[in-house]
XYZ file of C-alpha atoms in Angstrom:
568
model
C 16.465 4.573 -2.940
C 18.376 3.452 -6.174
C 16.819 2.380 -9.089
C 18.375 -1.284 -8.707
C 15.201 -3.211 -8.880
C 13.955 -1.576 -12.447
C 17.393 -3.176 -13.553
C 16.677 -6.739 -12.756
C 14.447 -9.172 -14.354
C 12.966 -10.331 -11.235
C 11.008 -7.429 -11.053
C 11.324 -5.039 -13.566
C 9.592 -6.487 -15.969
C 6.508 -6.910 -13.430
C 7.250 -3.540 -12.380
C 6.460 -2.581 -16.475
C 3.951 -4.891 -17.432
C 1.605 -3.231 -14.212
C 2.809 0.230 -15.225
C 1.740 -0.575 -18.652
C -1.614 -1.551 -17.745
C -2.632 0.987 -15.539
C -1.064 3.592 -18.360
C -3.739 1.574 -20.937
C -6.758 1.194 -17.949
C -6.900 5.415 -17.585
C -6.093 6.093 -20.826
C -9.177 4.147 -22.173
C -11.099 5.345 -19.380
C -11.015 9.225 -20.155
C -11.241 8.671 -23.678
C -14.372 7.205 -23.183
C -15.410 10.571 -20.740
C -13.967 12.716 -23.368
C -15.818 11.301 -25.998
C -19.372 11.030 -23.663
C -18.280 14.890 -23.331
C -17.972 16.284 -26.636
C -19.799 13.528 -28.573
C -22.452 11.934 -26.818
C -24.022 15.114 -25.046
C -24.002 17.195 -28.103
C -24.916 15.037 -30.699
C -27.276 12.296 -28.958
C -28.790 14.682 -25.959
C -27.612 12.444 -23.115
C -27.083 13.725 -19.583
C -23.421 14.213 -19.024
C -23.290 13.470 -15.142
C -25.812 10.162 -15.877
C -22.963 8.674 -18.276
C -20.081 9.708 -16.319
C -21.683 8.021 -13.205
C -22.631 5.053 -15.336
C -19.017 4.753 -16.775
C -17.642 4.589 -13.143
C -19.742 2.203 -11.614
C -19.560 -0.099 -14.935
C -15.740 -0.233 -14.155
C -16.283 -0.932 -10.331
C -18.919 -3.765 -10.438
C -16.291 -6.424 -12.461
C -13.892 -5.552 -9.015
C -16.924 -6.429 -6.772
C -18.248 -9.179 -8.749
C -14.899 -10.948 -9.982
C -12.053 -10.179 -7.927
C -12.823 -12.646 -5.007
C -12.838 -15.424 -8.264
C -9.683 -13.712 -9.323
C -8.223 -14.895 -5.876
C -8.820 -17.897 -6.322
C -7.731 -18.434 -9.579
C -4.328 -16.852 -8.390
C -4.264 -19.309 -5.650
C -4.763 -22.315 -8.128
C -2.877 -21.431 -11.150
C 0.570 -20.592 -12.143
C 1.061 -16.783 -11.256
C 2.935 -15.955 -14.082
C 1.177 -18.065 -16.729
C -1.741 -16.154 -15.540
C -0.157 -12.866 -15.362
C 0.801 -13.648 -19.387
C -2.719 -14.548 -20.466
C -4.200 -11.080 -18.717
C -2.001 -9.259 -20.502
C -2.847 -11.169 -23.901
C -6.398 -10.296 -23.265
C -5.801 -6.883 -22.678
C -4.072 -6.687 -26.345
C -7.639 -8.227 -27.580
C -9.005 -5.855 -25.856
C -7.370 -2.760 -26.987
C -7.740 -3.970 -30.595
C -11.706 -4.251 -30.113
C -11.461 -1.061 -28.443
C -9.056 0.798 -31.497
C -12.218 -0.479 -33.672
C -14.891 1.252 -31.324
C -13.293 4.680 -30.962
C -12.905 4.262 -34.902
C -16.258 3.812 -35.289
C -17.405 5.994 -32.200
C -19.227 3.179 -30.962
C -20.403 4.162 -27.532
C -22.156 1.037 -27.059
C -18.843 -1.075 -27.968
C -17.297 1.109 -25.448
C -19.329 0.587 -22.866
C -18.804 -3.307 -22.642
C -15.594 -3.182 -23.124
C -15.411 -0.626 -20.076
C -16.652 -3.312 -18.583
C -14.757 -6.329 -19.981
C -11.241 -3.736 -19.012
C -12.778 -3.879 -15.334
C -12.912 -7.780 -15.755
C -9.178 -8.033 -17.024
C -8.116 -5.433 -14.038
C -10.024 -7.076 -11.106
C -8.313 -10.224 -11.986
C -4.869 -8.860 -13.067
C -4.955 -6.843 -9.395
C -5.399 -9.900 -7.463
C -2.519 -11.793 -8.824
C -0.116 -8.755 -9.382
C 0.609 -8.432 -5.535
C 0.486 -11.996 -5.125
C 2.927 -12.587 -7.703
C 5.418 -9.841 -5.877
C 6.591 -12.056 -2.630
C 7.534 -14.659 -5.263
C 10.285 -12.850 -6.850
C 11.241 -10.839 -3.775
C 12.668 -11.587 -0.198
C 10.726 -10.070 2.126
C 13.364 -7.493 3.279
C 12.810 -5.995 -0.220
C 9.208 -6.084 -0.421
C 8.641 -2.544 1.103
C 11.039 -1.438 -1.870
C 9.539 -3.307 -4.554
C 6.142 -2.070 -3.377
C 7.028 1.583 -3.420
C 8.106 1.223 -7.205
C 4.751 -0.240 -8.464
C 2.707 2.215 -6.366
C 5.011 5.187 -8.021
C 4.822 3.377 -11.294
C 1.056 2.929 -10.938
C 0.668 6.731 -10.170
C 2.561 8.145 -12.697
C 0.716 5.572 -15.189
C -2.895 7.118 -13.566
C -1.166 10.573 -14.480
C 0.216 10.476 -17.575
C -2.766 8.217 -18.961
C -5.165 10.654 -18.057
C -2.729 13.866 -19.351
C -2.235 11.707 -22.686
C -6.374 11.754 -23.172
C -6.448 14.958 -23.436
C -3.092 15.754 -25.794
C -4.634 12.996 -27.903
C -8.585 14.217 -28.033
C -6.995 17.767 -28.767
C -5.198 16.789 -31.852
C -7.512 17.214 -35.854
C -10.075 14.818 -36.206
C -8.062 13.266 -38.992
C -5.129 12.053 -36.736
C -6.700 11.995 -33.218
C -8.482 8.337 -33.822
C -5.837 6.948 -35.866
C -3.009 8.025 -33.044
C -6.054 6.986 -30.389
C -6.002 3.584 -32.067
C -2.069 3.208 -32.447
C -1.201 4.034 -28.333
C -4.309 1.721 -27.217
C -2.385 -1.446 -29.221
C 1.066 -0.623 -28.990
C 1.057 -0.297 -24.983
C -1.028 -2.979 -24.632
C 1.530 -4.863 -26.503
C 4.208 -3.589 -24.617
C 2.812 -4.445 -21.848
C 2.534 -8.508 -23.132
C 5.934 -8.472 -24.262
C 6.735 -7.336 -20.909
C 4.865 -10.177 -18.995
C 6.552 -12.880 -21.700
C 10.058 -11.539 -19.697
C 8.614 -12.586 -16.191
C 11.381 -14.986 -14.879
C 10.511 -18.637 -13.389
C 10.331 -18.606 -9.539
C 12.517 -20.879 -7.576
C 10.431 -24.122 -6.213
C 7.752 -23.362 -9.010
C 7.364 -26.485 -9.648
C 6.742 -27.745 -6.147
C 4.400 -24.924 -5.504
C 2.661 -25.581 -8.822
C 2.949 -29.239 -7.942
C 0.788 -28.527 -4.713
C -1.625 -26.063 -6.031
C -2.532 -28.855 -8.368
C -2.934 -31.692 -5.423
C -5.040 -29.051 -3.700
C -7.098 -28.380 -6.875
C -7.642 -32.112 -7.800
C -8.686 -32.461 -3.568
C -11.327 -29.518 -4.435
C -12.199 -30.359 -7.915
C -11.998 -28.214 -10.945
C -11.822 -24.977 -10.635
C -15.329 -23.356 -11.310
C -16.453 -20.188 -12.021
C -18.929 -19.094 -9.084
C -18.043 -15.197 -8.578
C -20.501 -14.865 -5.610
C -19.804 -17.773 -4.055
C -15.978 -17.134 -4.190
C -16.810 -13.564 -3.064
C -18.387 -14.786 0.502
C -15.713 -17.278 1.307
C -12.847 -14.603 0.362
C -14.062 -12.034 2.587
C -15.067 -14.864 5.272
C -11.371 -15.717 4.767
C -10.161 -11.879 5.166
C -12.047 -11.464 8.597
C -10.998 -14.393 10.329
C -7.238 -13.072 10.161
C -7.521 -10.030 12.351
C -4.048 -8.644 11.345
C -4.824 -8.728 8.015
C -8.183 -7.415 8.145
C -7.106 -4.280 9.440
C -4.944 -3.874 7.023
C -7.321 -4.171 4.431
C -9.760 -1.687 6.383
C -6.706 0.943 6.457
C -5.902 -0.074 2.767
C -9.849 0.941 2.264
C -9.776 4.378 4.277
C -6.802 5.212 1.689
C -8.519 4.674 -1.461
C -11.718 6.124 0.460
C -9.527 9.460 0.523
C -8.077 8.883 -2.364
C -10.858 8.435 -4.504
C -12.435 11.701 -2.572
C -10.013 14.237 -3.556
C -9.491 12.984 -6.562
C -13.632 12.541 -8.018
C -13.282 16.690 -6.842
C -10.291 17.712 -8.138
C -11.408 18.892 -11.350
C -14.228 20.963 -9.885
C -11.763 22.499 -6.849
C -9.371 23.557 -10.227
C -12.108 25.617 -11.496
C -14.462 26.603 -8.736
C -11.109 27.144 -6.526
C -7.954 27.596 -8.589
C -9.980 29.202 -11.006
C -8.122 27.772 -13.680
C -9.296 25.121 -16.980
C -7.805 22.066 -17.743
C -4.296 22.820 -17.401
C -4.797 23.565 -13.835
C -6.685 20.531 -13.448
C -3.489 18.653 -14.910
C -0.604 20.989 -12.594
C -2.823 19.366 -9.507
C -2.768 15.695 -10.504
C 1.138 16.252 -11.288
C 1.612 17.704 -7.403
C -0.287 14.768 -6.013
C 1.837 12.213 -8.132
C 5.363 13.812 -7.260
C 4.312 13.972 -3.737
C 3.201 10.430 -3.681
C 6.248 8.984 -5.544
C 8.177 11.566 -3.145
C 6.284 9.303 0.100
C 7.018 6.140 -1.447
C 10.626 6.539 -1.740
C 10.957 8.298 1.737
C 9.143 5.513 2.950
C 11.354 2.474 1.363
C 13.965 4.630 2.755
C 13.083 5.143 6.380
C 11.579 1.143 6.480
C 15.497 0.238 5.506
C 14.415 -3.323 4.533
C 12.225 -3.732 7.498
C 7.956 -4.256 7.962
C 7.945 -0.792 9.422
C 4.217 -0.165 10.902
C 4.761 2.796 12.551
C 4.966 4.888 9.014
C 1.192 4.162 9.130
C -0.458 6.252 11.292
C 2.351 9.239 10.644
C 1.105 9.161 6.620
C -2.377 9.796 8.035
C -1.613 12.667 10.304
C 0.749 14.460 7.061
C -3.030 13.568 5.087
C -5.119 15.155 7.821
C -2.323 18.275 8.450
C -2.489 18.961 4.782
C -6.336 18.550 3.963
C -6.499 21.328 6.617
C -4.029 23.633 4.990
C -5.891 23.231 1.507
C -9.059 23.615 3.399
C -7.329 27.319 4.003
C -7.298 28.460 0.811
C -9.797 31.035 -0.301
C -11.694 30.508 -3.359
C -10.999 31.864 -6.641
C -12.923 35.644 -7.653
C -12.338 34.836 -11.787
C -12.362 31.624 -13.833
C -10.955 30.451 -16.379
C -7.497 32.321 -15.689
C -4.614 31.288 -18.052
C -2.300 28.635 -16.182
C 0.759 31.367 -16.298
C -1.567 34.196 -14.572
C -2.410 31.460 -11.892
C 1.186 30.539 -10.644
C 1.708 34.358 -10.180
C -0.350 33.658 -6.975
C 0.950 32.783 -3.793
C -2.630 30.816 -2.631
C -2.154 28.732 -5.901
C 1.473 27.740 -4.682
C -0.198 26.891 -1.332
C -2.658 24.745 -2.842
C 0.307 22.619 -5.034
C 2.034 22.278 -1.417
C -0.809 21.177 0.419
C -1.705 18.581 -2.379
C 1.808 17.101 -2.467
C 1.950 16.350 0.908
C -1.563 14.501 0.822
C 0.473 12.934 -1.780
C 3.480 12.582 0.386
C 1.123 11.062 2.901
C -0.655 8.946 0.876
C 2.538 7.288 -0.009
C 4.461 7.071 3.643
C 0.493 5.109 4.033
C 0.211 2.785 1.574
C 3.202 1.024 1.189
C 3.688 -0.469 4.145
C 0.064 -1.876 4.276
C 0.680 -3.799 1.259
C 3.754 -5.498 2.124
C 1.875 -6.303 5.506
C -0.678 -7.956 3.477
C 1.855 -9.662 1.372
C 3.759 -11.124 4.630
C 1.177 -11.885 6.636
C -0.811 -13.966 4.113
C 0.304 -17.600 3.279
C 1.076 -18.593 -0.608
C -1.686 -20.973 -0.976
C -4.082 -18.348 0.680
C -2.599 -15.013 -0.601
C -4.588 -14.321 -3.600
C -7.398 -14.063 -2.117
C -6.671 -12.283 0.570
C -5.550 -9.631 -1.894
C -8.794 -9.750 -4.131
C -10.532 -9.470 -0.315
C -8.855 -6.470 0.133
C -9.734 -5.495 -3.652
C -13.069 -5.660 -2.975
C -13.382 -3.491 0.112
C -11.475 -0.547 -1.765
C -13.881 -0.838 -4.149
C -16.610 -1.011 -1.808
C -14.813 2.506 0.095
C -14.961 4.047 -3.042
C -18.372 3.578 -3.651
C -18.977 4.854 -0.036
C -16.797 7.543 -1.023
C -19.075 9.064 -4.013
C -21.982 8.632 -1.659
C -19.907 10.557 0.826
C -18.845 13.070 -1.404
C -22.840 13.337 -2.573
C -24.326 13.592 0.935
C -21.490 16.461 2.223
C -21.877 18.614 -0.953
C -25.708 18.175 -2.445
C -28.022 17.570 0.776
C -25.668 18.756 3.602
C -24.521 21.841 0.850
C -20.701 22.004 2.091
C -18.312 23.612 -0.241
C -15.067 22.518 -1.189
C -13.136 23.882 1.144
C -15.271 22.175 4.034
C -15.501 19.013 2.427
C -11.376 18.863 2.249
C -11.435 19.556 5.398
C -13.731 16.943 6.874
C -11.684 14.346 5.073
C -8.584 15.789 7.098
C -10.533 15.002 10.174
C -11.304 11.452 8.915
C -7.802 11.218 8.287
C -6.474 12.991 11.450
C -9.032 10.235 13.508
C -7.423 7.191 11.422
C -4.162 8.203 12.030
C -4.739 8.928 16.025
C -6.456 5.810 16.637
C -3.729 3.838 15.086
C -1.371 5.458 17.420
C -3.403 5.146 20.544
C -4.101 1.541 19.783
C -0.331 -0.185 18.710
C 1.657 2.839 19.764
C 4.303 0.330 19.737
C 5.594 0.659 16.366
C 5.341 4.266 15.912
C 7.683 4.985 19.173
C 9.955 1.852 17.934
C 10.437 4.465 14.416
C 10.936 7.266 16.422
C 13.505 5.691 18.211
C 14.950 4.300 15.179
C 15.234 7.686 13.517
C 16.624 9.489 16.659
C 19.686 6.617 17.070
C 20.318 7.325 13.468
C 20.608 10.788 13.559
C 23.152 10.762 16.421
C 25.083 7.714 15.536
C 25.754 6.438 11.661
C 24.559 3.083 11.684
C 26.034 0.332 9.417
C 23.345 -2.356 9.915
C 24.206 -6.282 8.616
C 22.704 -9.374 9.331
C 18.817 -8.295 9.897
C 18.084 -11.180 7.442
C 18.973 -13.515 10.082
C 16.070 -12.370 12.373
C 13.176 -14.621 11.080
C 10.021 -13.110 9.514
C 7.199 -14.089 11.592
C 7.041 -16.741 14.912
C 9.306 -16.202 17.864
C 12.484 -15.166 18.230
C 15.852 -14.537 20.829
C 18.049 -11.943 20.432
C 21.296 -12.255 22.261
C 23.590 -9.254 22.482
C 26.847 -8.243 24.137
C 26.522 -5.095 26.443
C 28.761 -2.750 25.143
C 26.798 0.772 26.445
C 23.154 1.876 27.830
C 22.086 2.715 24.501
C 21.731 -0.862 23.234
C 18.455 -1.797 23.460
C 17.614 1.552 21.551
C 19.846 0.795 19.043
C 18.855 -2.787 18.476
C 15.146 -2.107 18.866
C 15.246 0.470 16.247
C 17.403 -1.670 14.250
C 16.174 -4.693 13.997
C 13.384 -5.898 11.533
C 10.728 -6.962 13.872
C 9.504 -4.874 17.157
C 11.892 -6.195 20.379
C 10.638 -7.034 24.251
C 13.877 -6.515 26.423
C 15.099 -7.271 29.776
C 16.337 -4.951 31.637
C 17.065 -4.053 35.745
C 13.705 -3.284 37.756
C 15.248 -0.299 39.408
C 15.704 1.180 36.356
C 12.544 -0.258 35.015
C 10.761 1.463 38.005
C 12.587 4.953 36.831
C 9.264 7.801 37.913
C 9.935 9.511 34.636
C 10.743 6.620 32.236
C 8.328 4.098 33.841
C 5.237 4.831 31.393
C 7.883 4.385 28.486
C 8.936 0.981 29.574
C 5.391 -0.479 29.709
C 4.196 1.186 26.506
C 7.089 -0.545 24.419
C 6.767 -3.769 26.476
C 10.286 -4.078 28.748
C 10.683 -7.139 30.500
C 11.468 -6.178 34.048
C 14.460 -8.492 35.586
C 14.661 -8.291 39.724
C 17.590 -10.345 41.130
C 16.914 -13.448 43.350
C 18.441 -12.006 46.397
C 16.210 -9.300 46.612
C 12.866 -11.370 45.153
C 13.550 -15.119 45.581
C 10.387 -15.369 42.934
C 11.233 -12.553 40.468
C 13.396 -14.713 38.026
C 10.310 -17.055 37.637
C 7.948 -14.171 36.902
C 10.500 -12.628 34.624
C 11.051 -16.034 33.262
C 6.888 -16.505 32.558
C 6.980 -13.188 31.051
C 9.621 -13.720 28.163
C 7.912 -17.682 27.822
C 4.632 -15.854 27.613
C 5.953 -13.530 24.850
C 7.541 -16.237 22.779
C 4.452 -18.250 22.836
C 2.368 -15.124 21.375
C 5.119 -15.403 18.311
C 7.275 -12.005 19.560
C 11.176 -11.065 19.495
C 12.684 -10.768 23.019
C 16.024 -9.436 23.509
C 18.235 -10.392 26.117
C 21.479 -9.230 27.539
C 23.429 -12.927 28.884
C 26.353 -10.980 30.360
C 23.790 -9.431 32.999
C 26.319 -6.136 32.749
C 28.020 -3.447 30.723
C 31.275 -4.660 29.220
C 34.533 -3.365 30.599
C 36.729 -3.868 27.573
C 34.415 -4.327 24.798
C 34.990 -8.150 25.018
C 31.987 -10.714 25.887
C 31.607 -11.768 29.537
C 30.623 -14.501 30.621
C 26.447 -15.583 30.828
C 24.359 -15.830 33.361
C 22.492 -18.757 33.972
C 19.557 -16.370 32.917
C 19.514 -17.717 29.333
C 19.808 -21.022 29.864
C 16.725 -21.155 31.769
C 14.903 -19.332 28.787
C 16.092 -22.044 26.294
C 15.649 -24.565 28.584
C 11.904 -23.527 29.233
C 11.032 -22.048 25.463
């Protein structure tokens, strides 16, 4: 994937001003759990794992509490204008903020830990929102796999960038503490002032307002806005398991990485540089997923990457799960890489990470195409507040496994493989549809070199009829793995009927086609199949010529295709 999209100002100046943000959100975050560390233990007595606790669920409850509002202020205001003002508060913010670590104000910190979890609950519903406006939807899957990379690496080099800066004399450590706070957050505003207009704004803007002034002003009730958003989430069954997979990621996600520091010393047997090595395998393999992803969707909504990520998750929580502990701790970082088991370990945690991001990505564009405009903000802060929700589940998780059920690491990694090995199983037993529709894709394109034009022209969602020229038997493979959207063909009933391809043919959905001589009423059940599959909004493919080519040329149609106009 080329880096063509961080060139243009459609996106890359979203792409920043997100990046930016989550840099700012983790940076704050473990300065805060540096300074509870090192200043608020030692000097005022308080109980490290208390404050730490408290510090996370501070920064949770705004997303529980405000993002469902957040939706619906996406859904009613401009996107961008609202995009702009976040960031602006985020600068006001991270001044306040500069003045509290001055002062080592843990108080100050503390609400504006929470205030940060305000700005982010309602800067994450409107940031994938926003992303369908600026993008066609065959780039989506693309654009998406840049701002989960660029969200990663900002997690990453936030939390790495705490540490350099707590390190450094007392003398220059607040001061440069201070400086990064305001000038990313800054950064991060300039970049939203570069957010391009969308085409039709003013139309869309036009009819948010009509539906406003129909529903009055817009008022601030976070609880009642949360029940109607997740009313609105469930009543879309597509999209709400999407934003129940969605969940089981950050559930896993949010697992590993609340233990990573303790599996770096009780494990690795290493300090904080090992801790850092870790994160820095899970990011490169999740950047790694993201891009194989974008690459292997081509363009396309490509569902069947789903359940794969989920078995690579489950395969390599079971490798770490492997590895034996640590004898010494503390080892120097250099004396660690010496050892093959520590190599394992980097492995198996970038293909979580490589997992993670064949997951993920396609989930989100799912959510982004399969939610209207008016309704899409909310159906993003819906799915905000069930991650957050999962990762409250996951620290109980984590607490029940290790302190009343007294796993250790190792077993704990590996139940969360068998969550993810279940997730990723049931997804395929379920819709095996799309994951054999991949499969194919990828097997057509490693024996032929496919030079694919035109997908756009296969519409998005509602039903659809391909019509093809015959050319050879591998057609239908070819154009089913091809084309954006899952296909139902037609093809012959004897070869429908095939004892060892049979079971294939009904599991992708063929369309069996029997000719009238031989079953006077098999053209009208044939016929109430493919009417019957357009009605339920699918893509049927049909061959008109009825038989291979014999000089590459089109024959002429059967009356077949008439009758499915005619009757669709």
């Amino acid at each position: 994937m080329n880096l063509g999209l961080l060139t243009q100002r459609r996106f890359a100046p979203f792409f920043w001003a997100q990046a930016l943000g989550a840099f700012n959100d983790n940076l704050f975050r473990n300065i805060l759990l540096l300074m509870l560390t090192f200043v608020a233990v030692p000097h005022f007595g308080w109980d490290l794992g208390l404050a730490i606790n408290l510090a996370a669920g501070l920064f949770i409850l705004p997303f529980l509490l405000f993002s469902a509002w957040g939706g619906e202020l996406a859904d009613r205001v401009d996107k961008r204008r609202l995009v702009r003002l976040l960031k602006f508060a985020e600068c006001v913010l991270m001044v306040l903020a500069a003045l509290a670590v001055w002062h080592q104000n843990l108080m100050a910190l503390f609400a504006l830990l929470v205030l940060m979890g305000l700005q982010s609950a309602l800067f994450g519903a409107v940031k994938f929102a926003i992303l369908p406006q600026h993008l066609p939807s065959y780039e989506l899957g693309r654009g998406n796999a840049w701002v989960h990379i660029g969200t990663f690496a900002a997690i990453l080099a936030g939390a790495l960038l705490a540490g350099v800066l707590a390190a450094l004399p007392d003398a220059l450590s607040r001061p440069a503490i201070m400086v990064t706070l305001i000038v990313v957050a800054l950064l991060g505003w300039g970049a939203s002032l570069a957010l391009p207009p969308v085409g039709g704004e003013a139309s869309s803007v036009g009819g948010a307002s009509s539906r406003s002034a129909e529903r009055g002003r817009l008022r601030f009730r976070p609880l009642a806005s949360l029940v109607e958003v997740l009313r609105g989430g469930v009543h879309s069954p597509v999209l709400w398991s999407a934003i129940l997979a969605i969940s089981v990621f950050w559930f896993l996600g949010a697992s590993f990485l609340t233990q990573l520091p303790a599996w770096a010393r009780m494990v690795a047997g290493g300090a904080e540089a090992m801790l850092s090595v870790l994160l820095a395998a899970i990011a490169c393999g999740f950047a790694a997923g993201a891009l194989a992803c974008a690459k292997l969707s081509g363009g396309r909504l490509e569902l069947g990457l789903v359940p794969l990520g989920a078995l690579v998750i489950g395969a390599a929580s079971l490798l770490l799960a492997g590895v034996d502990s640590a004898t010494a701790m503390g080892q120097p970082l250099a004396v660690l890489l010496e050892d093959p088991s520590v190599w394992r370990m980097l492995g198996g945690l970038m293909l979580v990470g490589v997992g993670g991001g064949i997951y993920i990505v396609p989930l989100y564009t799912l959510l982004q195409l399969g939610s209207h405009e008016s309704q899409r903000g909310r159906i993003i802060a819906a799915n905000n507040i069930c991650n957050a929700l999962l990762m409250v589940v996951a620290a109980c998780y984590g607490w029940l496994m290790q302190s009343v059920l007294g796993l250790d690491l190792q077993s704990f990694v590996a139940s969360l493989g068998g969550i993810a090995l279940a997730v990723g199983v049931a997804m395929i037993v379920r819709h095996p549809r799309p994951v054999l529709r991949l499969l194919v894709f990828v097997l057509v394109a490693l024996i032929y070199r496919l030079r694919l034009r035109g997908r756009h022209h296969v519409p998005a969602s509602g039903a659809a009829l391909v019509v093809c020229n015959h050319v050879s038997f591998m057609d239908a493979l070819v154009m089913g793995g091809a084309c954006p959207r899952p296909l139902r063909f037609l093809m012959d009933r004897p070869i429908y009927e095939s004892p060892w391809l049979n079971w294939l043919f009904k599991l992708v959905g063929a369309i069996p086609v029997e000719s009238e001589r031989s079953d006077p009423g098999g053209l009208r059940r044939t016929l109430d199949q493919v009417s019957q599959a357009l009605r339920h909004g699918e893509v049927v493919m049909v061959f008109p010529e009825g038989r291979l080519t014999r000089d590459g040329e089109v024959q002429a149609f059967r009356r077949g295709l008439d009758l499915i106009i005619a009757r669709n």
